[in-house]
Coordinates of C-alpha atoms in Angstrom, one line a residue:
X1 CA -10.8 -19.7 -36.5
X2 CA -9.4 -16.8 -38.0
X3 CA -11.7 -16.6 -40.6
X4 CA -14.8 -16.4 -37.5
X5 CA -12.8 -13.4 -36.5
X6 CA -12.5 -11.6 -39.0
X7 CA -16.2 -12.2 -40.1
X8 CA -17.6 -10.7 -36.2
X9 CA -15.5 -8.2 -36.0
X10 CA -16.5 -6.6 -39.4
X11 CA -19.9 -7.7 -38.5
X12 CA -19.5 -5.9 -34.9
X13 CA -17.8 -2.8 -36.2
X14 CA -19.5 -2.1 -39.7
X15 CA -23.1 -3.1 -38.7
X16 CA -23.0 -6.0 -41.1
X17 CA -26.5 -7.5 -42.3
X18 CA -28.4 -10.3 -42.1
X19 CA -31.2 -12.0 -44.0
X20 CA -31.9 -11.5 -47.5
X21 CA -31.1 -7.6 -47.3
X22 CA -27.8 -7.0 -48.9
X23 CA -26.8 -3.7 -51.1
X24 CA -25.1 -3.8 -54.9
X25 CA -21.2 -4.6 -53.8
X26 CA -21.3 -6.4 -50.7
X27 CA -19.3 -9.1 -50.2
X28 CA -21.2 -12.5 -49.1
X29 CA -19.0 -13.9 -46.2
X30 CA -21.5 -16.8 -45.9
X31 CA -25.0 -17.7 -46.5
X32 CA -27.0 -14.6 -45.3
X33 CA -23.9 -13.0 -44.1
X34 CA -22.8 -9.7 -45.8
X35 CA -20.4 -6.7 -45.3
X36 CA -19.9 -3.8 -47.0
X37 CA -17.3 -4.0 -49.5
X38 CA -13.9 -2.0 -49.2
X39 CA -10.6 -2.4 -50.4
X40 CA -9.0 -4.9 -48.1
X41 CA -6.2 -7.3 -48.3
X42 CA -7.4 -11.4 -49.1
X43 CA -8.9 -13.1 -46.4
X44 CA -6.0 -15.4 -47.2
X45 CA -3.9 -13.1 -47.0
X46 CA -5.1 -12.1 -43.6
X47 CA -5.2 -15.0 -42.0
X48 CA -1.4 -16.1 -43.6
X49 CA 0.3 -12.7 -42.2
X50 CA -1.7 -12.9 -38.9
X51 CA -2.8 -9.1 -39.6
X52 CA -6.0 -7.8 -38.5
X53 CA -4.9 -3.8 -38.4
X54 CA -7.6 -3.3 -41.4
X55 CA -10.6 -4.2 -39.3
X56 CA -10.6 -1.0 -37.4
X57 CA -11.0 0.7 -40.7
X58 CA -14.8 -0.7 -41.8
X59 CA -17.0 2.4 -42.7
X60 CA -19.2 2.3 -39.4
X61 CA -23.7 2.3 -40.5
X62 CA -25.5 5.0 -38.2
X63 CA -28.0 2.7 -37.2
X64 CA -30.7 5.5 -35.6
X65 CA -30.6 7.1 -39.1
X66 CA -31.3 3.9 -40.5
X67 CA -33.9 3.4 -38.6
X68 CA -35.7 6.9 -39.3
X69 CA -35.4 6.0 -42.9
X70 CA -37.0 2.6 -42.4
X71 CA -34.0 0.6 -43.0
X72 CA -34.3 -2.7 -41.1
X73 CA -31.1 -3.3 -39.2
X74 CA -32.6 -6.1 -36.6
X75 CA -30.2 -9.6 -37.4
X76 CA -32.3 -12.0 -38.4
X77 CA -30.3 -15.6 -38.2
X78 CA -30.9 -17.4 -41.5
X79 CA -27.9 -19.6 -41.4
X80 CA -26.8 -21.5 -37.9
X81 CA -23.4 -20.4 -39.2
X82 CA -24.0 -16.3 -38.5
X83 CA -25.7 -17.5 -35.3
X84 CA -22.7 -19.1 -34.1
X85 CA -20.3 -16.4 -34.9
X86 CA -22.9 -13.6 -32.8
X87 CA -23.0 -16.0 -29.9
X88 CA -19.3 -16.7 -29.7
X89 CA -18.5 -12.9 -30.0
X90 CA -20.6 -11.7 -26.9
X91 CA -18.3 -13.5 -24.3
X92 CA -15.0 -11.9 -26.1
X93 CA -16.2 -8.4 -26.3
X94 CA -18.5 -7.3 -23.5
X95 CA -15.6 -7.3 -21.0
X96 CA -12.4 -5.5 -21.5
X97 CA -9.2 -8.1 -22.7
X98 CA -6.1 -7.3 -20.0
X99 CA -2.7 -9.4 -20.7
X100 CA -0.4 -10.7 -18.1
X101 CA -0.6 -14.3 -16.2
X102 CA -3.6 -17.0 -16.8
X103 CA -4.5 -19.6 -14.3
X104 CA -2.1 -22.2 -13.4
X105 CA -2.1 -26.0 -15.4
X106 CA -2.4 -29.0 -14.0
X107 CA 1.4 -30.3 -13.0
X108 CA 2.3 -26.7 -12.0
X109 CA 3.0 -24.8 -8.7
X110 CA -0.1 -23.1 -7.7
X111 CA 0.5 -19.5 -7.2
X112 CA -0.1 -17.5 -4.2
X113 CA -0.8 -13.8 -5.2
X114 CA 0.5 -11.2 -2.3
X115 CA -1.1 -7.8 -2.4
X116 CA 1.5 -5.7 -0.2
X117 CA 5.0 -5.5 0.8
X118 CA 4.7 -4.3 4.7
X119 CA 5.4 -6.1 7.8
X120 CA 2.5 -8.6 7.7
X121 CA 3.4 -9.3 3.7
X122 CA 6.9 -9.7 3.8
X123 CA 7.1 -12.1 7.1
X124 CA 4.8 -14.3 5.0
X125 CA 6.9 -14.5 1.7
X126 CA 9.9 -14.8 4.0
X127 CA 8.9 -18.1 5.1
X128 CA 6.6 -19.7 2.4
X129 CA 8.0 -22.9 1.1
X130 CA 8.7 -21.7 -2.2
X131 CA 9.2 -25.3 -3.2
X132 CA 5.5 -26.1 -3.2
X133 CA 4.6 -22.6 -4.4
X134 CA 5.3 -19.8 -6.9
X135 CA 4.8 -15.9 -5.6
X136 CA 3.8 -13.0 -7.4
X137 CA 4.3 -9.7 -4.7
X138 CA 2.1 -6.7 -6.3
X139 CA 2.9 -3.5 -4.3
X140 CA 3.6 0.1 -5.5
X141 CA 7.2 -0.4 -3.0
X142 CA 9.9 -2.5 -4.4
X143 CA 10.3 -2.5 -0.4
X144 CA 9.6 -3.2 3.2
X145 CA 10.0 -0.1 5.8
X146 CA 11.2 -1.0 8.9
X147 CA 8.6 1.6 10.7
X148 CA 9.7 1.8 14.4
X149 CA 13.4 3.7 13.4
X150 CA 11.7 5.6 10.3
X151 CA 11.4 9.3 12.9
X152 CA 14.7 8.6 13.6
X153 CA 15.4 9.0 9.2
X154 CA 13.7 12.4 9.3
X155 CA 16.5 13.9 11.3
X156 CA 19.6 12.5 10.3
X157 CA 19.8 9.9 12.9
X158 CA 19.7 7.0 10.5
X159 CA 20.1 7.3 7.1
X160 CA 17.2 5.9 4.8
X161 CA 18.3 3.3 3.3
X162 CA 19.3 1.8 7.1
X163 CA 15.6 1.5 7.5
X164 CA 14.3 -0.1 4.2
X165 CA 15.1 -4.0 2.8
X166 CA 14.2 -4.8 -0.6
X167 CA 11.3 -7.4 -1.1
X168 CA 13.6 -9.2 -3.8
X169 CA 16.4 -9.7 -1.0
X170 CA 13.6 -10.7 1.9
X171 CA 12.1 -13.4 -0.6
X172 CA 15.0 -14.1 -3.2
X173 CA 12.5 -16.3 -5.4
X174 CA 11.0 -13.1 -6.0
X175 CA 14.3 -12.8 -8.4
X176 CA 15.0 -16.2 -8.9
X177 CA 12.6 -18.3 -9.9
X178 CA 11.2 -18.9 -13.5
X179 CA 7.9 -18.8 -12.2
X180 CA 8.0 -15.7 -9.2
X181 CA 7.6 -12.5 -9.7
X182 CA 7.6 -8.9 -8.1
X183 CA 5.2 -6.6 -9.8
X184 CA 5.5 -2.6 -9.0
X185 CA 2.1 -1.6 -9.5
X186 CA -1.4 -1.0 -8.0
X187 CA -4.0 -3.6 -7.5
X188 CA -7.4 -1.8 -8.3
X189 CA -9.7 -4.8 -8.2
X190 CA -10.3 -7.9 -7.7
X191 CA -12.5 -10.6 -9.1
X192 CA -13.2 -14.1 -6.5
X193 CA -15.3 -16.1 -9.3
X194 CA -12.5 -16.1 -11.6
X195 CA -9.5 -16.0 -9.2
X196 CA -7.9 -12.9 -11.2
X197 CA -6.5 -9.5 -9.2
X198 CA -6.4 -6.6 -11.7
X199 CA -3.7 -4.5 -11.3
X200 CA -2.3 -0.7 -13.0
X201 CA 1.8 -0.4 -13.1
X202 CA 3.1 2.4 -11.5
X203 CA 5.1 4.4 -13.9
X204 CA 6.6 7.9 -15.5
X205 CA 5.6 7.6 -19.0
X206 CA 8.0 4.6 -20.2
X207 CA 5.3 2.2 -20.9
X208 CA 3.6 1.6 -24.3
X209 CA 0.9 3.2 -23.1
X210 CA -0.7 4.5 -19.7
X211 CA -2.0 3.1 -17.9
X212 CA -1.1 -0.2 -18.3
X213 CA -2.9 -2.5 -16.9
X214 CA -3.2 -6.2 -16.5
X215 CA -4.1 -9.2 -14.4
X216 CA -2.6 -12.1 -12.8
X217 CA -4.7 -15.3 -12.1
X218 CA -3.8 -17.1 -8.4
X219 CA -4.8 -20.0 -6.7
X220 CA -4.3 -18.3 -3.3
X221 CA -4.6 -14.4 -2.9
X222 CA -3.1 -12.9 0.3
X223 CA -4.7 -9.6 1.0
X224 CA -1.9 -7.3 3.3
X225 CA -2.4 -3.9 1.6
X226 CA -2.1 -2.4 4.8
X227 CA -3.8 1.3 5.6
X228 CA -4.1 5.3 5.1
X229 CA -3.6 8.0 7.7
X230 CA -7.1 9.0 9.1
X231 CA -7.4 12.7 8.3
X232 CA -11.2 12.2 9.6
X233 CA -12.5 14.5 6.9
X234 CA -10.6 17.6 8.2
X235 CA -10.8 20.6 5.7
X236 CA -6.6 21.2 4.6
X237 CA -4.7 18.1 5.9
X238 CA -4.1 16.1 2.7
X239 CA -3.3 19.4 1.3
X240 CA -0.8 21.0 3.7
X241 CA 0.2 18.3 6.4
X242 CA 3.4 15.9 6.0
X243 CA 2.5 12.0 7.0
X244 CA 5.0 9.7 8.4
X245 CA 4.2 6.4 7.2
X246 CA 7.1 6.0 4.0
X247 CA 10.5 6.6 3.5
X248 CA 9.4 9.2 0.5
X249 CA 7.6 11.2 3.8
X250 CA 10.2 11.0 6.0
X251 CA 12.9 12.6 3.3
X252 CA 10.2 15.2 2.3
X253 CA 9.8 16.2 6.1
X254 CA 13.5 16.3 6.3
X255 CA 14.1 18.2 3.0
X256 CA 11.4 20.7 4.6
X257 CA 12.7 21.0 8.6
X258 CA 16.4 22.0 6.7
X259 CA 14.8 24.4 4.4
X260 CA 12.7 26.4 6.9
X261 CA 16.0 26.4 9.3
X262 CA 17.8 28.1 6.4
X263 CA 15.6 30.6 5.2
X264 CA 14.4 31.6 8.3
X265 CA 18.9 33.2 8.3
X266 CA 17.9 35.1 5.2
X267 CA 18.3 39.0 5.7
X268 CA 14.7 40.8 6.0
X269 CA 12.6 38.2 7.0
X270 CA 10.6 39.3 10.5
X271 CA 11.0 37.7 13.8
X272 CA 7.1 36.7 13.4
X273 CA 7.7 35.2 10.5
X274 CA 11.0 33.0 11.7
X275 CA 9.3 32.1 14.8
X276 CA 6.3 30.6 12.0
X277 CA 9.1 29.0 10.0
X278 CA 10.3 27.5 13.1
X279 CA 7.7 25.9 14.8
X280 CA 6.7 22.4 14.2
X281 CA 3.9 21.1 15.0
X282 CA 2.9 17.5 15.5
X283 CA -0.6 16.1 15.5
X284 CA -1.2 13.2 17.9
X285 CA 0.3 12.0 20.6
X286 CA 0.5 8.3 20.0
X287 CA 3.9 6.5 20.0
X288 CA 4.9 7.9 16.1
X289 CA 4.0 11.2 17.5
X290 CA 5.6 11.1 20.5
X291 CA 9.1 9.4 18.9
X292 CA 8.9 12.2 15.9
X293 CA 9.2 15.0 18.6
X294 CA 11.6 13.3 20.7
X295 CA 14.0 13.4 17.6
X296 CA 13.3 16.6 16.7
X297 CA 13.9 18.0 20.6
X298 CA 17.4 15.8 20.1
X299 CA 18.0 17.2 17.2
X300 CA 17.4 20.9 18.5
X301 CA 18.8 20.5 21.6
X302 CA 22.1 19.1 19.7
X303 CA 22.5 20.1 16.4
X304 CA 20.6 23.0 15.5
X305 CA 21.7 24.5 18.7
X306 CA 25.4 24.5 17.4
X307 CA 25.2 24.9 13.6
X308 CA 22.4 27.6 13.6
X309 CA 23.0 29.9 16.5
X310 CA 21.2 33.1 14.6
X311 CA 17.7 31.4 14.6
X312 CA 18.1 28.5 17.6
X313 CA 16.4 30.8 20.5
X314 CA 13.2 30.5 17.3
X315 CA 12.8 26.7 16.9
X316 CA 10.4 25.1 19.2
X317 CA 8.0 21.8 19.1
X318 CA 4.9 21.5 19.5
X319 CA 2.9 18.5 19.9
X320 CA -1.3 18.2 19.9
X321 CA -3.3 15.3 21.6
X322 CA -6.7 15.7 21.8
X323 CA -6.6 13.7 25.1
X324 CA -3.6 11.8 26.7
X325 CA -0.4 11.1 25.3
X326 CA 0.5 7.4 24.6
X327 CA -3.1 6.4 25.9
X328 CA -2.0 2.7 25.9
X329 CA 1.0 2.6 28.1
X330 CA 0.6 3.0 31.7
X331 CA 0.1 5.7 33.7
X332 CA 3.4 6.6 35.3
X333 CA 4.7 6.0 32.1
X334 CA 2.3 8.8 30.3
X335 CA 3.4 11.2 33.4
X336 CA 6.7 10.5 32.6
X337 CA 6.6 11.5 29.0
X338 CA 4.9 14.3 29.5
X339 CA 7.3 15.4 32.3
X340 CA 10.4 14.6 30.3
X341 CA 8.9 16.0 26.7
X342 CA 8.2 19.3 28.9
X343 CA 11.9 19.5 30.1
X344 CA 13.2 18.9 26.5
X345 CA 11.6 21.9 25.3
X346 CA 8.5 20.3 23.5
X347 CA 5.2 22.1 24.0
X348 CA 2.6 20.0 24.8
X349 CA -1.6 21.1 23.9
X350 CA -4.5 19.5 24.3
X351 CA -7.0 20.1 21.3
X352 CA -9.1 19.0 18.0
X353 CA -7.6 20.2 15.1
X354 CA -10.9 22.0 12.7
X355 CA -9.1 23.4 9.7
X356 CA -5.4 22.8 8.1
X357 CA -4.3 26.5 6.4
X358 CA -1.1 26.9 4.4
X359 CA 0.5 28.5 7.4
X360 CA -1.6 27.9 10.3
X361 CA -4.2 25.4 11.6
X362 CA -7.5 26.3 13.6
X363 CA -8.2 24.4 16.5
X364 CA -12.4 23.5 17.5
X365 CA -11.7 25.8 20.5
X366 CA -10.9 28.7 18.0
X367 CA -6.7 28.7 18.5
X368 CA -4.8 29.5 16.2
X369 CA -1.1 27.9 15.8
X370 CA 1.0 29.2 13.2
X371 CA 3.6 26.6 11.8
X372 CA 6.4 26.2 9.1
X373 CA 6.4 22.1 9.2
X374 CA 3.3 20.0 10.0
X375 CA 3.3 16.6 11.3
X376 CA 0.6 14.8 11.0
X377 CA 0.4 11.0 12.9
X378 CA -3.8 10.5 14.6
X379 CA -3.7 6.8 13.6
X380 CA -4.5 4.9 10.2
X381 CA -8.1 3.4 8.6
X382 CA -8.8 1.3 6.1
X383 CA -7.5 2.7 2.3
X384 CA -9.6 3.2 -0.8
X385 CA -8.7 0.1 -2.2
X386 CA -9.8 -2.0 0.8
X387 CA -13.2 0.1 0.7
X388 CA -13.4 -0.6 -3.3
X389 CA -13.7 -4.8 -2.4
X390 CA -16.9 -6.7 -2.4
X391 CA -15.8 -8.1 0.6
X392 CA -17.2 -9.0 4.5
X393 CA -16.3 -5.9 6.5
X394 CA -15.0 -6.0 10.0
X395 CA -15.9 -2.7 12.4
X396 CA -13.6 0.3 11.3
X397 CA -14.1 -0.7 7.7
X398 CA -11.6 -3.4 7.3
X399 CA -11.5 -6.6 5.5
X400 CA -13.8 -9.1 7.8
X401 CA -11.6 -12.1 8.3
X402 CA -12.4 -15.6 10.5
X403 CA -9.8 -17.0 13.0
X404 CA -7.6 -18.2 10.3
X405 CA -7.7 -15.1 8.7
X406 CA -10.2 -16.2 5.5
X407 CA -12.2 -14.2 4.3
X408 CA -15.4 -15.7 4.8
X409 CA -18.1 -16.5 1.8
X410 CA -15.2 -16.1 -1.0
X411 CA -12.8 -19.0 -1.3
X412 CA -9.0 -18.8 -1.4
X413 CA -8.6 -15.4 0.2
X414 CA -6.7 -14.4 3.3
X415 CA -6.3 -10.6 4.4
X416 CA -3.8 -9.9 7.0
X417 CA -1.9 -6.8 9.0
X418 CA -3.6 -3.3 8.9
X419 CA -6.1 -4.3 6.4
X420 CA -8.2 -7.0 8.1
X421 CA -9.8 -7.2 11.3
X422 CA -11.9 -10.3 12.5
X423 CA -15.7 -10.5 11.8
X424 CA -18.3 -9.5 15.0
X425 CA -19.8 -13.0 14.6
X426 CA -16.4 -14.2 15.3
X427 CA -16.5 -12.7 18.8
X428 CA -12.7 -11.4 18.5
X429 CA -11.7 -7.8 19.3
X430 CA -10.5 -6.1 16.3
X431 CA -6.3 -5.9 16.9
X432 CA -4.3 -3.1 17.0
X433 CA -3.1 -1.5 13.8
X434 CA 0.3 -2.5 15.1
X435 CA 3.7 -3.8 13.4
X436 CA 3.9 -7.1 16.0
X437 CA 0.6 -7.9 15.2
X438 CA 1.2 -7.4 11.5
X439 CA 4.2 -9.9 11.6
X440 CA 2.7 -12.2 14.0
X441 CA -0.1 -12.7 11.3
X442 CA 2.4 -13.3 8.7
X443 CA 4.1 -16.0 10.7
X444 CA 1.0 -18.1 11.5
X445 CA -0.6 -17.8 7.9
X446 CA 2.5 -19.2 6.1
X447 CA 3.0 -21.5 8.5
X448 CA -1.0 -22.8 7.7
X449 CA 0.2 -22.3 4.2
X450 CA 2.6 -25.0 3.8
X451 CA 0.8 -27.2 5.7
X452 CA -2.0 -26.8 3.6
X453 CA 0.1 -27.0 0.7
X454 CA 2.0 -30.3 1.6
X455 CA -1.5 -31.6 1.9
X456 CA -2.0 -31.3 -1.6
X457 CA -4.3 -27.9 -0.7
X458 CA -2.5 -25.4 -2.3
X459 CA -4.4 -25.4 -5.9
X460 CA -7.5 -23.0 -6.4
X461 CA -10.7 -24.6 -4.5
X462 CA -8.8 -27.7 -3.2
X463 CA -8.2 -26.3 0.3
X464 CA -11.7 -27.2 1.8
X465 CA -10.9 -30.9 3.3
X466 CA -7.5 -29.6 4.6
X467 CA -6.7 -29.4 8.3
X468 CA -6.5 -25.9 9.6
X469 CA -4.7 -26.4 12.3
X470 CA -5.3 -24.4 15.5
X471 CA -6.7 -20.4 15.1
X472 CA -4.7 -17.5 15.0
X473 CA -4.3 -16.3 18.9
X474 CA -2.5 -12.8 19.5
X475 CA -0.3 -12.3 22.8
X476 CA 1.1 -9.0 23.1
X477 CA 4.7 -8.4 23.8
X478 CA 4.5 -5.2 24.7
X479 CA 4.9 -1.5 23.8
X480 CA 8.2 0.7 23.7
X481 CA 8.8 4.4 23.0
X482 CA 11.8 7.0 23.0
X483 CA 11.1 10.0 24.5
X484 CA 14.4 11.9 23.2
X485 CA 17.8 12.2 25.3
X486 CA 18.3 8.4 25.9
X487 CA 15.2 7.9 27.4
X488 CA 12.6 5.6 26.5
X489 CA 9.9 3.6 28.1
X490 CA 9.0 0.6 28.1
X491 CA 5.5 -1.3 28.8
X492 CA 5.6 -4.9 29.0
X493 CA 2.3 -5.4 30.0
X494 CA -0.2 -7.8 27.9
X495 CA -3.1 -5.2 28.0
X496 CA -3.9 -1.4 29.0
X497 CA -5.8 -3.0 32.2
X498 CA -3.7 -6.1 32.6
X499 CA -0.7 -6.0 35.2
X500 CA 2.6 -5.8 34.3
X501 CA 6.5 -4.8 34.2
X502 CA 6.5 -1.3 33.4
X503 CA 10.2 0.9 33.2
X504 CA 11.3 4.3 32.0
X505 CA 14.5 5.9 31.8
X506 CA 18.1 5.0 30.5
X507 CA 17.8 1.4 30.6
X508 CA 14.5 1.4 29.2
X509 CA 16.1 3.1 26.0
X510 CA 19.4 0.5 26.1
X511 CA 16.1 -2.2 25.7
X512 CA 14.4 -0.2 23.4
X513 CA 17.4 0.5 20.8
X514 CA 18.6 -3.5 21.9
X515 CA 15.5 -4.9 20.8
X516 CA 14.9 -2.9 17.8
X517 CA 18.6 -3.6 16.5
X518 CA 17.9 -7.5 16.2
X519 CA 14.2 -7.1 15.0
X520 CA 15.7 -5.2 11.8
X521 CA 14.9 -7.3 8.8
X522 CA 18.7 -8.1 7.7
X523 CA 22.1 -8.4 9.0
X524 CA 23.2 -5.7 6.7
X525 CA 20.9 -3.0 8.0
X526 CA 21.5 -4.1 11.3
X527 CA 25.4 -2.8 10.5
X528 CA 24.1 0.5 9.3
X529 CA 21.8 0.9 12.3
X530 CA 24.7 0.6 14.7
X531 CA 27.0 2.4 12.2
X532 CA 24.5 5.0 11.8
X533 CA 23.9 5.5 15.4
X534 CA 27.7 5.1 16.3
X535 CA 28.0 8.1 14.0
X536 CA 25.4 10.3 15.2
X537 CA 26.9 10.2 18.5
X538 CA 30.4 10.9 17.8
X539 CA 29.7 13.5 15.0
X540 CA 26.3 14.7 15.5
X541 CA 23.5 14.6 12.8
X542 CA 24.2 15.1 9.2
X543 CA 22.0 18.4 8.4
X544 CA 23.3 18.4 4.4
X545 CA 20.1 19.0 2.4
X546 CA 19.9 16.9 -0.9
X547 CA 17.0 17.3 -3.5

């Protein structure tokens, strides 16, 4: 076998001939084989030492020039051995080779490939019977964020870590098993014929070489890459503009709020030129939005207030909607927001942002606000790498998914969270892009997962006679929002048109910050949430910059 490689690869990279052509010096491989002779080590030597390096050094023929000269180059097969060897080589070199894990053998676990660590990911691994599978987790995050608390991180209210559980602690196979792994990288494609996901590693520079890619064969692949913030093409956000959807935003948008505060105390700098430093804007008035400038009002009203007295009468908040604030809660609740935001000292606007500047943004009406920290939160769409797959599409661009959240006309792929949305033939409303859905999709598909797997199901293309079990059916719990100041509200209601318990106020935050406490992922960030907050209240909010 090694002698057949050797033999196409110098055929392949020196242009070797065929027939009955052959120049003074060649050396005659086989019959009607010939390359062009170099100094090389034995073929038996070769093949002994397992040392190939050589190859790469054949003296490469100009075919074209060849050609012009009237040098025949065209193989013509006089032996069924040189036909062979051509044949065999066209599978092994037209695609690229990547290493990493090959399909699973007969006897083994079947492996269920997880694209994703966010809420919809991690409630799945959390609860698959790992006795019946193996995972492998491929996500650029080593974590899971716990997203409703993450505008409190950007302030000081909670620390970061508080808000953040490491996959490896939510599914310990992850670090236990032989046959489980965590990957930190990006999956950039993914082929369905061969049941392989190709994936580059996210590093500095400490790898062999970059990028490094490789793939990893599954049986089942669980799509939950989740989404990007919608900029909606406008000129200067992704340049300018701070998103709030990771931990690495929140400290940047931190690291920025204390910077402005302190050189806007520097001598010489212009009272139009600390009121820019000091205004922050916020774009959208969804519940992220809302929550972010609640904290920063608290943290104004508080903090700032007291340990920055030169520039305090400079800082103010302002928050953009192009329509209605919280558009999903109910209507005395959206009065009451805007009532209780205006008392704490946040501006609110109504407008369509048209251009993002280094120090101002233009608005379609021709406004211009100057700021010194931009926020930006209008929603999420579906990422790059979700636009990249050869897969059904649901409205909005999202992986098209049936009632049990396959992906129709591939086999063994699910997608699930932010990333999927059911197909129109399904006659299902696309969900929310929302954290309880997210979870409550993770819940069911494990659950179909082991019962498909104690079924004998769990293998590649065995999972077609199982029983499904009943389709996925979302109920909504309900929505919740701080406002700032201990209030909150809360909207209990199953719909925006349905009828419902609906509160606002002091108890409404006790509920909010109650229900939030027990929905964090562990028991130990559960102590630093309540330390954290315990803290905050006593002392006030940490405003040390670090980095």
């Amino acid at each position: 076998m090694a002698f057949s490689r050797v033999a196409r690869s110098g055929l392949r990279r020196t242009g070797g001939t065929f027939g009955s052509y052959s120049n003074e010096g060649d050396v005659v491989l086989c019959e009607g084989v010939s390359i062009h002779r170099n100094p090389l080590p034995s073929l038996q030597n070769a093949k002994a030492a397992r040392d190939f390096s050589y190859i790469s050094s054949f003296r490469k023929i100009d075919h074209l020039n060849m050609q012009s000269r009237g040098i025949r180059v065209t193989p013509q097969y006089q032996s069924a051995t040189a036909e062979r060897i051509v044949e065999e080589s066209e599978s092994e070199f037209d695609e690229p080779r990547y290493p990493g894990l090959e399909a699973t053998k007969p006897g083994e676990k079947p492996r269920v490939v997880v694209l994703g660590t966010g809420w919809a990911a991690c409630r799945f691994m959390k609860g698959l019977d790992t006795r019946i599978y193996d995972i492998v987790c491929v996500s650029p995050r080593n974590h899971m964020v716990f997203t409703p608390l993450l505008a409190s991180t950007c302030v000081g209210t909670l620390e970061f870590r508080s808000v953040v559980e490491p996959v490896n602690r939510i599914q310990s196979a992850l670090a236990t098993s032989p046959n489980s792994y965590f990957y930190m990288a990006s999956c950039f494609s993914v082929d369905t014929d061969k049941h392989e996901v190709y994936c580059e590693t996210i590093s500095n520079g400490g790898l062999p070489h970059e990028p490094y890619q490789f793939k990893v064969a599954y049986d089942k692949l669980v799509i939950a890459a989740g989404s990007e913030p919608l900029t909606f093409g406008i000129k200067g956000v992704q340049e300018h503009a701070f998103f709030l959807r990771e931990v690495n935003h929140a400290q940047e948008i931190r690291k920025k709020l204390l910077l402005n505060l302190m050189l806007s105390e520097n001598p010489g700098i212009s009272e139009e030129e600390k009121k820019r430093l000091l205004h922050c804007v916020v774009i959208g008035g969804g519940p992220t939005g809302v929550e972010f400038s609640g904290e920063l009002s608290d943290f104004i009203m508080r903090d700032v207030r007291d340990r920055y007295t030169h520039v305090k009468d400079y800082v103010k908040v302002t928050l953009i909607e192009a329509n209605e604030i919280l558009s999903s809660f109910d209507v005395s609740l959206r009065q009451y927001a805007t009532n209780h935001l205006t008392k704490s000292g946040v501006g609110l606007m109504r407008g369509v942002v048209k251009e993002v500047h280094p120090k101002n943004i233009v608005l379609n009406d021709g406004t211009n606000v100057p700021y010194g920290l931009l926020v930006w939160s209008t929603g999420v769409g579906p990422s790059q790498f979700v636009k990249s797959l050869d897969l059904p599409k649901a409205p909005g661009g999202r992986i098209g998914i049936d009632e049990w959240l396959r992906v129709p006309s591939v086999e063994d792929v699910f997608a699930l969270g932010d990333c999927a949305g059911f197909l129109e033939n399904s006659g299902r409303p696309v969900l929310p892009a929302l954290a309880q859905v997210a979870e409550r999709q993770g819940k069911y598909l494990l659950e179909l997962f082991n019962r498909i797997g104690n079924n004998d199901g769990g293998k590649a293309f065995s999972a077609k006679d199982s029983v499904l079990g009943d389709p996925f059916v979302y109920k909504h719990l309900g929505s919740m929002a701080s406002v700032g100041r201990y209030k909150a509200l809360v909207d209990l209601r199953q719909s925006k048109d349905a009828k419902g318990l609906s509160h606002a106020g002091f108890v409404s935050w006790l509920i909010w910050r109650s229900a939030y406490l027990t929905r964090v992922i562990s028991w130990r960030n559960r102590f630093y949430v309540a330390v954290n907050w315990a803290t905050t209240l006593v002392f006030g909010r940490d405003n040390s910059r670090i980095g």
